[in-house]
JSON list of C-alpha atoms in Angstrom, two decimals:
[
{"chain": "D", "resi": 38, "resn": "UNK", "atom": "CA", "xyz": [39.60, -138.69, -74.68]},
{"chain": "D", "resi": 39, "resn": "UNK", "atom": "CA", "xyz": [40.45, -136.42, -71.95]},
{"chain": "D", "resi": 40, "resn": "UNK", "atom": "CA", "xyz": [39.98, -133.48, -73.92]},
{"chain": "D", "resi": 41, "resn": "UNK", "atom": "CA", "xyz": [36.31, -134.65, -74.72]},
{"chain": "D", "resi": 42, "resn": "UNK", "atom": "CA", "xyz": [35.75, -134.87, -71.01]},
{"chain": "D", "resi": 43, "resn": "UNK", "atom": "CA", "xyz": [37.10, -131.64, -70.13]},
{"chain": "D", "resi": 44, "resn": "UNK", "atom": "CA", "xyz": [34.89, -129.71, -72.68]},
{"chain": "D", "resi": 45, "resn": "UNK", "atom": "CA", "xyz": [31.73, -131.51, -71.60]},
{"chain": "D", "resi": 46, "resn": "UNK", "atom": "CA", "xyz": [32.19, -129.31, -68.01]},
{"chain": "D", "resi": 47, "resn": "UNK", "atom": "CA", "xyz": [34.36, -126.41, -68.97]},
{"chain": "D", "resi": 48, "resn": "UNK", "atom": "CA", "xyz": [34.00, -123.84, -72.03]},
{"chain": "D", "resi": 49, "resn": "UNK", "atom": "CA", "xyz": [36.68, -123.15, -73.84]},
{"chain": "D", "resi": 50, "resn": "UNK", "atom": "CA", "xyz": [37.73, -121.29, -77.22]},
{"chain": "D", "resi": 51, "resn": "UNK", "atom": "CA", "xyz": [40.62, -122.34, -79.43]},
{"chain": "D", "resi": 52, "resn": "UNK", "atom": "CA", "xyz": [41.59, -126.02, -79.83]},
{"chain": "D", "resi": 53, "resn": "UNK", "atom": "CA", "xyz": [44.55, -126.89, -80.68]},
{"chain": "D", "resi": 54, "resn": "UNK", "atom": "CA", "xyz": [44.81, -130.52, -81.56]},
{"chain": "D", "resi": 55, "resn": "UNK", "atom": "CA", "xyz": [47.15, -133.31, -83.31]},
{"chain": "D", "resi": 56, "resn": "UNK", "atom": "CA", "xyz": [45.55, -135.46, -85.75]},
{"chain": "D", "resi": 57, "resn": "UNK", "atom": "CA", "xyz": [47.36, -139.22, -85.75]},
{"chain": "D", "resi": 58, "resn": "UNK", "atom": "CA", "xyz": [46.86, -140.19, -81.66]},
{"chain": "D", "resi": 59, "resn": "UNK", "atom": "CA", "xyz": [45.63, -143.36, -79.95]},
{"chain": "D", "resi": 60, "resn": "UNK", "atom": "CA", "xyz": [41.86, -144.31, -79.61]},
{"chain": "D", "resi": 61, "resn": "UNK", "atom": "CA", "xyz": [40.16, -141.65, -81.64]},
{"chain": "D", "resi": 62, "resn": "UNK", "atom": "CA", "xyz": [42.02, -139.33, -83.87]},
{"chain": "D", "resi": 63, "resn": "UNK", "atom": "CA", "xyz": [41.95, -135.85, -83.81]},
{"chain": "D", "resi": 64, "resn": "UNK", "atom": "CA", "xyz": [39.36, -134.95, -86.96]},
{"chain": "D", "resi": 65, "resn": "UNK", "atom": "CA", "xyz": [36.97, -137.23, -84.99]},
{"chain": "D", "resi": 66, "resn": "UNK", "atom": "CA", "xyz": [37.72, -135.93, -81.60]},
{"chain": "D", "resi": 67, "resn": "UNK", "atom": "CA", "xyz": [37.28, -131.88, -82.43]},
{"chain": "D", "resi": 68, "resn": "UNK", "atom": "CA", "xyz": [33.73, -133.49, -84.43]},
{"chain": "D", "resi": 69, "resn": "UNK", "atom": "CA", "xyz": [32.68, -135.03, -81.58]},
{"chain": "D", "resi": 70, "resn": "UNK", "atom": "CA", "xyz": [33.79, -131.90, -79.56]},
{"chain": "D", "resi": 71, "resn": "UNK", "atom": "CA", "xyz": [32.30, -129.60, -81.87]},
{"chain": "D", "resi": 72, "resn": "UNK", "atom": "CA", "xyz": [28.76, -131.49, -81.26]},
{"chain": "D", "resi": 73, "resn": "UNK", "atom": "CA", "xyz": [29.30, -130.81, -77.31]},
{"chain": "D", "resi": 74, "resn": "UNK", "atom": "CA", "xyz": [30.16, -127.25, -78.19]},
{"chain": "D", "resi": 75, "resn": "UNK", "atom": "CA", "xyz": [30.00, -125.87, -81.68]},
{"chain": "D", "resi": 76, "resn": "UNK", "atom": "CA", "xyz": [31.44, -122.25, -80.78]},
{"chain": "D", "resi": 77, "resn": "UNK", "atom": "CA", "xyz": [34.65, -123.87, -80.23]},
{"chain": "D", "resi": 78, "resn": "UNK", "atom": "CA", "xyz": [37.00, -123.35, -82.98]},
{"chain": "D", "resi": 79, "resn": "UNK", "atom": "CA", "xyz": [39.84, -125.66, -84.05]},
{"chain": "D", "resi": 80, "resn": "UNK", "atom": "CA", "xyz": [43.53, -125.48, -85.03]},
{"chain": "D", "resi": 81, "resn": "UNK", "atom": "CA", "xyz": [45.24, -129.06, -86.54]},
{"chain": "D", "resi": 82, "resn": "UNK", "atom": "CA", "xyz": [48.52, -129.68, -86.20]},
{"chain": "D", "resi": 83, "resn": "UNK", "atom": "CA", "xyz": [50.25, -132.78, -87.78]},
{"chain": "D", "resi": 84, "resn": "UNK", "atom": "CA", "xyz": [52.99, -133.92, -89.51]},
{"chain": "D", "resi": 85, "resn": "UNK", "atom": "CA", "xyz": [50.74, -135.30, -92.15]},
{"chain": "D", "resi": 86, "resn": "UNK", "atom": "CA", "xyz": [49.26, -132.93, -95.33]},
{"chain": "D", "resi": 87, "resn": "UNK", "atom": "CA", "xyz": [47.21, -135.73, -96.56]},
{"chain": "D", "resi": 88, "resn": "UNK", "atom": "CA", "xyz": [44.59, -135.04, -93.40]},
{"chain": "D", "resi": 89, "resn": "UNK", "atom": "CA", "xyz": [44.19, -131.56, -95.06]},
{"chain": "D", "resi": 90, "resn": "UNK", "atom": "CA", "xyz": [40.96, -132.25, -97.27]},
{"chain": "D", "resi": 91, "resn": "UNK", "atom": "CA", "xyz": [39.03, -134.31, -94.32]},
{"chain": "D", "resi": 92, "resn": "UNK", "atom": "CA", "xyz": [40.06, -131.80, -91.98]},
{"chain": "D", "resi": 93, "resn": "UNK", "atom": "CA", "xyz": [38.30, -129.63, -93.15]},
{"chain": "D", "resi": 94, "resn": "UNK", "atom": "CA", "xyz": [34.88, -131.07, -92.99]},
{"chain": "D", "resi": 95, "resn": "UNK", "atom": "CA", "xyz": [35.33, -129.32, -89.39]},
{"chain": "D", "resi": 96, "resn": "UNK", "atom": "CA", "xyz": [36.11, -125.88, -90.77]},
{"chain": "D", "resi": 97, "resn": "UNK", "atom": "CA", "xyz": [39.03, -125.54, -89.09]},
{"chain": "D", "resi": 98, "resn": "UNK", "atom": "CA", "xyz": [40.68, -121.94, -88.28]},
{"chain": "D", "resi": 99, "resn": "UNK", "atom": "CA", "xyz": [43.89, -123.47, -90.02]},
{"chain": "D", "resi": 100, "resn": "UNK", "atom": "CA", "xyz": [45.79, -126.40, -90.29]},
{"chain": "D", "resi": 101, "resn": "UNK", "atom": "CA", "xyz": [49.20, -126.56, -89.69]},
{"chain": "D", "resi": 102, "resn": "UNK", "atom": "CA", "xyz": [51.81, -129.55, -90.94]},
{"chain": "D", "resi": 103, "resn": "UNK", "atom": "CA", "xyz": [54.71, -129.97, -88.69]},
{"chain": "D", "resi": 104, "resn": "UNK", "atom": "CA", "xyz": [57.90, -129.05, -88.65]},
{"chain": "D", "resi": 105, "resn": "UNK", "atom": "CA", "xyz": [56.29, -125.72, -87.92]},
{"chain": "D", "resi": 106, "resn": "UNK", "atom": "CA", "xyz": [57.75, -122.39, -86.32]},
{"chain": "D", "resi": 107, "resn": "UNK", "atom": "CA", "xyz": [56.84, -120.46, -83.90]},
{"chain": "D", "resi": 108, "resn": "UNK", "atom": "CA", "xyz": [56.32, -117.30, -85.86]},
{"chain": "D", "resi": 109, "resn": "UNK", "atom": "CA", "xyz": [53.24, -119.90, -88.04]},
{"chain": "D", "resi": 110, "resn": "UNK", "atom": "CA", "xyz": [51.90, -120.61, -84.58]},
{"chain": "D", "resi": 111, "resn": "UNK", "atom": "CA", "xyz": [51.73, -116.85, -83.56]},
{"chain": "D", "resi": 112, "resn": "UNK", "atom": "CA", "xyz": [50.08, -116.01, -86.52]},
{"chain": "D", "resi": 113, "resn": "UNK", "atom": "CA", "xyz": [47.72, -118.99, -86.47]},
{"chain": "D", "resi": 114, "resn": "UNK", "atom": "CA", "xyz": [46.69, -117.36, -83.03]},
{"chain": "D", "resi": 115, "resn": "UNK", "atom": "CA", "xyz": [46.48, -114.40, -83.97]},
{"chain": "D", "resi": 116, "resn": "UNK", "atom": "CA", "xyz": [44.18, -115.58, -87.05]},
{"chain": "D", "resi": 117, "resn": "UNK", "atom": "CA", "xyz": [42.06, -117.35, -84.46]},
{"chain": "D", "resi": 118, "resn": "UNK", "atom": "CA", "xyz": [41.91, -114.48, -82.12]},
{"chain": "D", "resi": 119, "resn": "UNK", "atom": "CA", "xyz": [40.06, -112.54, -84.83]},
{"chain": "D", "resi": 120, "resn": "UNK", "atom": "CA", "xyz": [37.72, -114.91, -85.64]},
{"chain": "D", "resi": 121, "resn": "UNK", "atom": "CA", "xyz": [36.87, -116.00, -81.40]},
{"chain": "D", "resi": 122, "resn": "UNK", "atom": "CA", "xyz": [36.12, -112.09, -80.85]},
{"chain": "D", "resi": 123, "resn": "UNK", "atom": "CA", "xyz": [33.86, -112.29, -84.20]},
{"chain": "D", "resi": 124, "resn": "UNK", "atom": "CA", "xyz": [32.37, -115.18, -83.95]},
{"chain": "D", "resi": 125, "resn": "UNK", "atom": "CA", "xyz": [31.17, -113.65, -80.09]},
{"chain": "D", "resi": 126, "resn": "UNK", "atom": "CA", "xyz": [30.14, -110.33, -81.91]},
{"chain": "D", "resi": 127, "resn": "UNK", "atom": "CA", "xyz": [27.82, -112.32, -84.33]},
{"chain": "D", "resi": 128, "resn": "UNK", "atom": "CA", "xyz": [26.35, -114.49, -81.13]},
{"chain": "D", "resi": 129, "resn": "UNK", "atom": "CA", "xyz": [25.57, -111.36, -79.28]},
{"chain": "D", "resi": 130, "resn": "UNK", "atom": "CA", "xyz": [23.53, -110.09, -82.33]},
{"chain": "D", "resi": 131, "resn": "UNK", "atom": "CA", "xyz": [26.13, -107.03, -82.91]},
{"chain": "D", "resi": 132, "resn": "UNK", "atom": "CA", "xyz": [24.80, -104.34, -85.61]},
{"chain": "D", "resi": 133, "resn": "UNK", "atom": "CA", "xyz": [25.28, -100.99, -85.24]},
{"chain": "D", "resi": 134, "resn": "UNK", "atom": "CA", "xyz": [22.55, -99.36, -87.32]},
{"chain": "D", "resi": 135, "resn": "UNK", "atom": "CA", "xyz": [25.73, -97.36, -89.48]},
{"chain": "D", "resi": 136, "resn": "UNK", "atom": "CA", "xyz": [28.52, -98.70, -88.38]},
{"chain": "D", "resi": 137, "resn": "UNK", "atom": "CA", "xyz": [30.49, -102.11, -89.21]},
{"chain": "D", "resi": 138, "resn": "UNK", "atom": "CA", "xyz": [32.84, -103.18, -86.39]},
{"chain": "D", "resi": 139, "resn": "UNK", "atom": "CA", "xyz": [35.32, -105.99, -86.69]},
{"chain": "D", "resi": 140, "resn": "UNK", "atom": "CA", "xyz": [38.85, -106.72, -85.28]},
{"chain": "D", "resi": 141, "resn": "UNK", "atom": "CA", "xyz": [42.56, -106.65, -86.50]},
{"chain": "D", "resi": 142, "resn": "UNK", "atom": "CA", "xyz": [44.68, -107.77, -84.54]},
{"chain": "D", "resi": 143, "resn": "UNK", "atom": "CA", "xyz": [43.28, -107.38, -81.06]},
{"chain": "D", "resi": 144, "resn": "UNK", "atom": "CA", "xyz": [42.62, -103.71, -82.72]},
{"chain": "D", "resi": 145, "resn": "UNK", "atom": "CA", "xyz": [38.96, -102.64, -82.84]},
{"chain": "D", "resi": 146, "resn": "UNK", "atom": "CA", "xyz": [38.08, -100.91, -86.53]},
{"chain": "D", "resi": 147, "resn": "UNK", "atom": "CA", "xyz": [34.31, -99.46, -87.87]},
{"chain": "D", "resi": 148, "resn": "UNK", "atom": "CA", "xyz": [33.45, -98.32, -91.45]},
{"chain": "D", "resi": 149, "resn": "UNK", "atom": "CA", "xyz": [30.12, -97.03, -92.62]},
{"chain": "D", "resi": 150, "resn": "UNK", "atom": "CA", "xyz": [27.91, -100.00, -94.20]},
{"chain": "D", "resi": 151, "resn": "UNK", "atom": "CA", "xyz": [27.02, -97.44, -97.17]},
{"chain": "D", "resi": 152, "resn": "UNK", "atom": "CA", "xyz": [30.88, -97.51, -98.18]},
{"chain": "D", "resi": 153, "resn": "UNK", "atom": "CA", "xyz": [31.02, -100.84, -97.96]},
{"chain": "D", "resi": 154, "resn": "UNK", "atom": "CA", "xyz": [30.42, -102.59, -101.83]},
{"chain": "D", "resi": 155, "resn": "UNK", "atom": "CA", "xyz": [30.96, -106.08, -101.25]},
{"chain": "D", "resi": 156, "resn": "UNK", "atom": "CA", "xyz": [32.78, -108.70, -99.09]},
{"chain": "D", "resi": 157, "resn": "UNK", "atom": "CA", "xyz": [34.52, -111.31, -100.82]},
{"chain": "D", "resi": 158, "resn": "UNK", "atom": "CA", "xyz": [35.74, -114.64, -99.02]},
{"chain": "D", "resi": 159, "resn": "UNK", "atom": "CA", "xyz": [39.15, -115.22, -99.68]},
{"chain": "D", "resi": 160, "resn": "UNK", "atom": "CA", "xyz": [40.66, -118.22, -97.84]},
{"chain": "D", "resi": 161, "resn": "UNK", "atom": "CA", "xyz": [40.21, -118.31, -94.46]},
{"chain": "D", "resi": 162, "resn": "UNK", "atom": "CA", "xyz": [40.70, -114.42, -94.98]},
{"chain": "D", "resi": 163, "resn": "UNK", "atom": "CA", "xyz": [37.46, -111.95, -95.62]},
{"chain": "D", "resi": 164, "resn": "UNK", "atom": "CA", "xyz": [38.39, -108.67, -98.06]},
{"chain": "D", "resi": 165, "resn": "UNK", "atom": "CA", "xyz": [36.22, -106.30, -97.71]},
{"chain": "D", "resi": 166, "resn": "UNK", "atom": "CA", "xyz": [35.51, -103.74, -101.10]},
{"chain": "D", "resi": 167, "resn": "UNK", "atom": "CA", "xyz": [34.95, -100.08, -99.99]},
{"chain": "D", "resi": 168, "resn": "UNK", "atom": "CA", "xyz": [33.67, -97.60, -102.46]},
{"chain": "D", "resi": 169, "resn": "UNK", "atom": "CA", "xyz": [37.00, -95.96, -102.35]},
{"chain": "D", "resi": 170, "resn": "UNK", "atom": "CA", "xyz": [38.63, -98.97, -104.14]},
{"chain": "D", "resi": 171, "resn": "UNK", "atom": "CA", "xyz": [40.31, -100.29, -100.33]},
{"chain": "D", "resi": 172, "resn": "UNK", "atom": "CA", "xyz": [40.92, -103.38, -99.69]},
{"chain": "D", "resi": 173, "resn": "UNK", "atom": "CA", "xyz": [40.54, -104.68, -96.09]},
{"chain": "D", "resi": 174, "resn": "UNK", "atom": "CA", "xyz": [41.33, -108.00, -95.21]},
{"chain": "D", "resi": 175, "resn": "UNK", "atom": "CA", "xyz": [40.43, -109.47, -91.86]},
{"chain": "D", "resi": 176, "resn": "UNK", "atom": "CA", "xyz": [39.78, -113.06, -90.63]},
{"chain": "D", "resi": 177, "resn": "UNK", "atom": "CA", "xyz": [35.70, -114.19, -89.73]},
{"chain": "D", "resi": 178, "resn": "UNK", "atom": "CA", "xyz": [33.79, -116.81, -90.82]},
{"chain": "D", "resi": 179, "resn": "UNK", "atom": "CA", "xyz": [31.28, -115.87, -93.82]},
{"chain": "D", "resi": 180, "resn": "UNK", "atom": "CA", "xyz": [27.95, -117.40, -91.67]},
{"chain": "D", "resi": 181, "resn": "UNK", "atom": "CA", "xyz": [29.23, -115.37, -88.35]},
{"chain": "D", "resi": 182, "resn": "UNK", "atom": "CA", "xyz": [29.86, -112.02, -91.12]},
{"chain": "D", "resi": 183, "resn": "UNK", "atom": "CA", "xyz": [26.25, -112.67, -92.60]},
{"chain": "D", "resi": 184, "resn": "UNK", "atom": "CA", "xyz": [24.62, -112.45, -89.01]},
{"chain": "D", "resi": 185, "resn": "UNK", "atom": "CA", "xyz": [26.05, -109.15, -88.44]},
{"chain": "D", "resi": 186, "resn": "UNK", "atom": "CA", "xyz": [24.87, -107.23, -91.72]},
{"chain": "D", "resi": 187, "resn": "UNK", "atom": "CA", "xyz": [21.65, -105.58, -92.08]},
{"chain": "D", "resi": 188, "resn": "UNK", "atom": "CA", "xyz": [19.31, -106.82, -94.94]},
{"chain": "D", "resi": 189, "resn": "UNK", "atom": "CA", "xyz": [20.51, -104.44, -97.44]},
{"chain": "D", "resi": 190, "resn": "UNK", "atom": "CA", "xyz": [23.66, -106.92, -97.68]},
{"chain": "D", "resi": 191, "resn": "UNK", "atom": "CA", "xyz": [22.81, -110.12, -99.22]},
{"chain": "D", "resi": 192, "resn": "UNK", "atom": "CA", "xyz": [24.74, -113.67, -99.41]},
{"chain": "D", "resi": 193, "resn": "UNK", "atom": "CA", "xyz": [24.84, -114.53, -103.39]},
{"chain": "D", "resi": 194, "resn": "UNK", "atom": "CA", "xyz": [27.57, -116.61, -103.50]},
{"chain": "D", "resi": 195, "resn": "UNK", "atom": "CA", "xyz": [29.18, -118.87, -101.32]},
{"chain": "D", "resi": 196, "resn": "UNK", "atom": "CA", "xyz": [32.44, -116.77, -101.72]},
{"chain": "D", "resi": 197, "resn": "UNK", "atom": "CA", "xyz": [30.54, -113.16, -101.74]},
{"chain": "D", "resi": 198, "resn": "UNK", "atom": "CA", "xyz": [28.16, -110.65, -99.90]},
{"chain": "D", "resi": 199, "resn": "UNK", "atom": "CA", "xyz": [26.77, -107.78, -101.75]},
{"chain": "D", "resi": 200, "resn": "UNK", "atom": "CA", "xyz": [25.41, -104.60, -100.74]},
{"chain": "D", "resi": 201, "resn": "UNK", "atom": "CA", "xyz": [22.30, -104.28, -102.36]},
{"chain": "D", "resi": 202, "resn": "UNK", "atom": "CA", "xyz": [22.15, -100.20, -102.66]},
{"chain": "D", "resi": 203, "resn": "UNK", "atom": "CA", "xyz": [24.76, -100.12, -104.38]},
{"chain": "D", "resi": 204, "resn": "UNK", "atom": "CA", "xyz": [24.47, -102.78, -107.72]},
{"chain": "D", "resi": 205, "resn": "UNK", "atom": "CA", "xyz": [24.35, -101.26, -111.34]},
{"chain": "D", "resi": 206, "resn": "UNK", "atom": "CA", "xyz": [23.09, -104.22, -113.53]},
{"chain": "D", "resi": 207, "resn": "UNK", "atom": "CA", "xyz": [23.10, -108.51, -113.27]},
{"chain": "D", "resi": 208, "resn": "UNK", "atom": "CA", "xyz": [24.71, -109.88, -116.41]},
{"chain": "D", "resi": 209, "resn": "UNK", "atom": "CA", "xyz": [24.36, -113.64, -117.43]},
{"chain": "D", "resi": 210, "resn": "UNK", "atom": "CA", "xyz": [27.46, -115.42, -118.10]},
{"chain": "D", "resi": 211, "resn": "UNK", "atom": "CA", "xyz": [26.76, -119.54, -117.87]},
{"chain": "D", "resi": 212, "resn": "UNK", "atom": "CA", "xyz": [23.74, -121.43, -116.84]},
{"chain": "D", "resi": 213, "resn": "UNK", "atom": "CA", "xyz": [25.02, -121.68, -113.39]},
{"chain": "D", "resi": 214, "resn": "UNK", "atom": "CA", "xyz": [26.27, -118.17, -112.94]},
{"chain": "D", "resi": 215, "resn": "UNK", "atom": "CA", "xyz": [25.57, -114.67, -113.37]},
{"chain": "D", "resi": 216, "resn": "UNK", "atom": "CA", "xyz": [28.17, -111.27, -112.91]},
{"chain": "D", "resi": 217, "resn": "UNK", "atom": "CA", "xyz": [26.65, -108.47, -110.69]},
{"chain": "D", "resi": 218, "resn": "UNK", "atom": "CA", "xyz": [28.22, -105.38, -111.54]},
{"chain": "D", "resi": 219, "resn": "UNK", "atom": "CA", "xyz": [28.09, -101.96, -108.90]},
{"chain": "D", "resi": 220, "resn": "UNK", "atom": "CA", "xyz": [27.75, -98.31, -109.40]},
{"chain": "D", "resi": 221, "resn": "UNK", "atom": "CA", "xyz": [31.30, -96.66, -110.05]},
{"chain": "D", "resi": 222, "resn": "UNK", "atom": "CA", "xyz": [33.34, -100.01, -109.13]},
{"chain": "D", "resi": 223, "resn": "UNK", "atom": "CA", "xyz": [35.55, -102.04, -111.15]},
{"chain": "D", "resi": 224, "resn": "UNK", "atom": "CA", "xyz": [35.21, -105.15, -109.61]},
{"chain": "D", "resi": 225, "resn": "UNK", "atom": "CA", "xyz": [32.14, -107.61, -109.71]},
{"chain": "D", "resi": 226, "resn": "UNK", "atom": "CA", "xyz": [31.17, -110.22, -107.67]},
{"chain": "D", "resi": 227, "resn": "UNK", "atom": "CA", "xyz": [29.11, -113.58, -108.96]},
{"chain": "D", "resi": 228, "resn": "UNK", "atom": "CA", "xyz": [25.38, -114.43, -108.36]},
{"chain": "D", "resi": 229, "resn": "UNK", "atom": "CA", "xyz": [24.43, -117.55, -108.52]},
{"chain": "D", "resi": 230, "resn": "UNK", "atom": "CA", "xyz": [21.38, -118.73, -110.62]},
{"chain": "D", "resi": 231, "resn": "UNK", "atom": "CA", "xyz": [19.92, -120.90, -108.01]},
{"chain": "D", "resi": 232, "resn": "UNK", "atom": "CA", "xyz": [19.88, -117.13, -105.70]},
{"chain": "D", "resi": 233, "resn": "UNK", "atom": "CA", "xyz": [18.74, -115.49, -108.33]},
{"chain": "D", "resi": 234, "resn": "UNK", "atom": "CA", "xyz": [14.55, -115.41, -107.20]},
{"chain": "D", "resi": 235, "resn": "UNK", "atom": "CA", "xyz": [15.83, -114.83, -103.43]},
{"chain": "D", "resi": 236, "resn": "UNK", "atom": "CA", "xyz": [18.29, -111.63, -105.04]},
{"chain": "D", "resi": 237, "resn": "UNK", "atom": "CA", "xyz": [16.12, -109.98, -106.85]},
{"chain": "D", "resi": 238, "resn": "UNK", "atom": "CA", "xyz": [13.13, -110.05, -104.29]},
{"chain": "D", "resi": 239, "resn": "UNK", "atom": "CA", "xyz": [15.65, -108.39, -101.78]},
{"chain": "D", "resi": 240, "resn": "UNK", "atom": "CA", "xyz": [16.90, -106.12, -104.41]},
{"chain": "D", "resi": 241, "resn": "UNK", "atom": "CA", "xyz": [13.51, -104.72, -105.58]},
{"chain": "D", "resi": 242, "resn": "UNK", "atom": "CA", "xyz": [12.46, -104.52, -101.46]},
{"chain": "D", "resi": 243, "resn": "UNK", "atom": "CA", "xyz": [16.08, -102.51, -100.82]},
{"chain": "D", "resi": 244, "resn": "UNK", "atom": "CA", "xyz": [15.34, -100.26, -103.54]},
{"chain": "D", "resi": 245, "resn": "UNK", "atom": "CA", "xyz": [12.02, -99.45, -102.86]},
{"chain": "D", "resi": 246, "resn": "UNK", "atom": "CA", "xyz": [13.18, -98.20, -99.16]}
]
């Protein structure tokens, strides 16, 4: 209860919150604290998996059961660390009209947007496909990573952002689902048939400029 009260007057980033207390428990305290202020993100800790699942209705940065050690809480930090100075890049509006920035570590890193192929959400990790078959993982929310792209990347998947420029062919493979495939790259990433009006307007629009 105090920790409601404190965030209605003072800004903060990174909860860190137990889940069984007194009075209100901790999912419905960081809700209610997410409605004062929905940039703050949330770590649970608690002695109890079975919160897991509802947790999450808060998209927490992670959720960790107790007994914990400290190297899990470093890392948990460190995790939400990336995603704070992210989430703040995607408020400001950040896009560099070449360059994609985001953060390792407290580390700053850029890559070109043309030799980037596709992001894929993995977790509460994002890996990121270059052209060069590299991997990059790095830890951002997929609606703060969508604000920062430029329209040539589109959303078409809950679990995938594609860079338009650089698909070969759309095959179907269910009623729900299709495979996009990209020029000179093994890997594919999924469409989904309720995008597929939205994709192929913004492909067709990407293409013709």
């Amino acid at each position: 209860m105090e920790a409601i009260e404190f965030i209605k007057n003072d800004k903060i980033d990174l909860l860190i919150i137990d889940i069984d207390m007194p009075y209100k428990n901790g999912i419905e305290c960081a809700k209610e604290i997410i409605s004062i202020d929905k940039d703050v993100h949330i770590i649970f800790v608690t002695g109890f998996a079975d919160y897991s699942l509802e947790s999450f209705k808060v998209h927490p940065v992670d959720f960790i059961v107790k007994p914990f050690t400290k190297e899990k809480i470093l890392d948990s930090l460190n995790i939400a660390i990336d995603h704070i100075n992210s989430h703040k890049l995607a408020k400001n509006n950040f896009i560099e009209d070449t360059l994609f920035v985001y953060k390792v570590r407290k580390q700053v890193h850029m890559i070109n947007f043309d030799d980037i192929v596709m992001f894929e959400k993995n977790s509460r990790a994002v890996n990121l496909y270059t052209r060069d078959d590299d991997v990059i993982k790095f830890y951002e929310s997929f609606e703060d990573l969508e604000k920062r792209l430029p329209p040539n990347f589109f959303a078409s998947h809950k679990s995938y952002i594609v860079n338009l420029k650089l698909i070969h062919k759309v095959i179907p493979v269910s009623k729900s689902s299709l495979e996009i495939k990209f020029i000179n790259f093994q890997e594919s990433a999924t469409l989904s048939k309720s995008l597929e009006k939205d994709f192929l307007y913004r492909f067709y629009r990407t293409k013709r400029f």
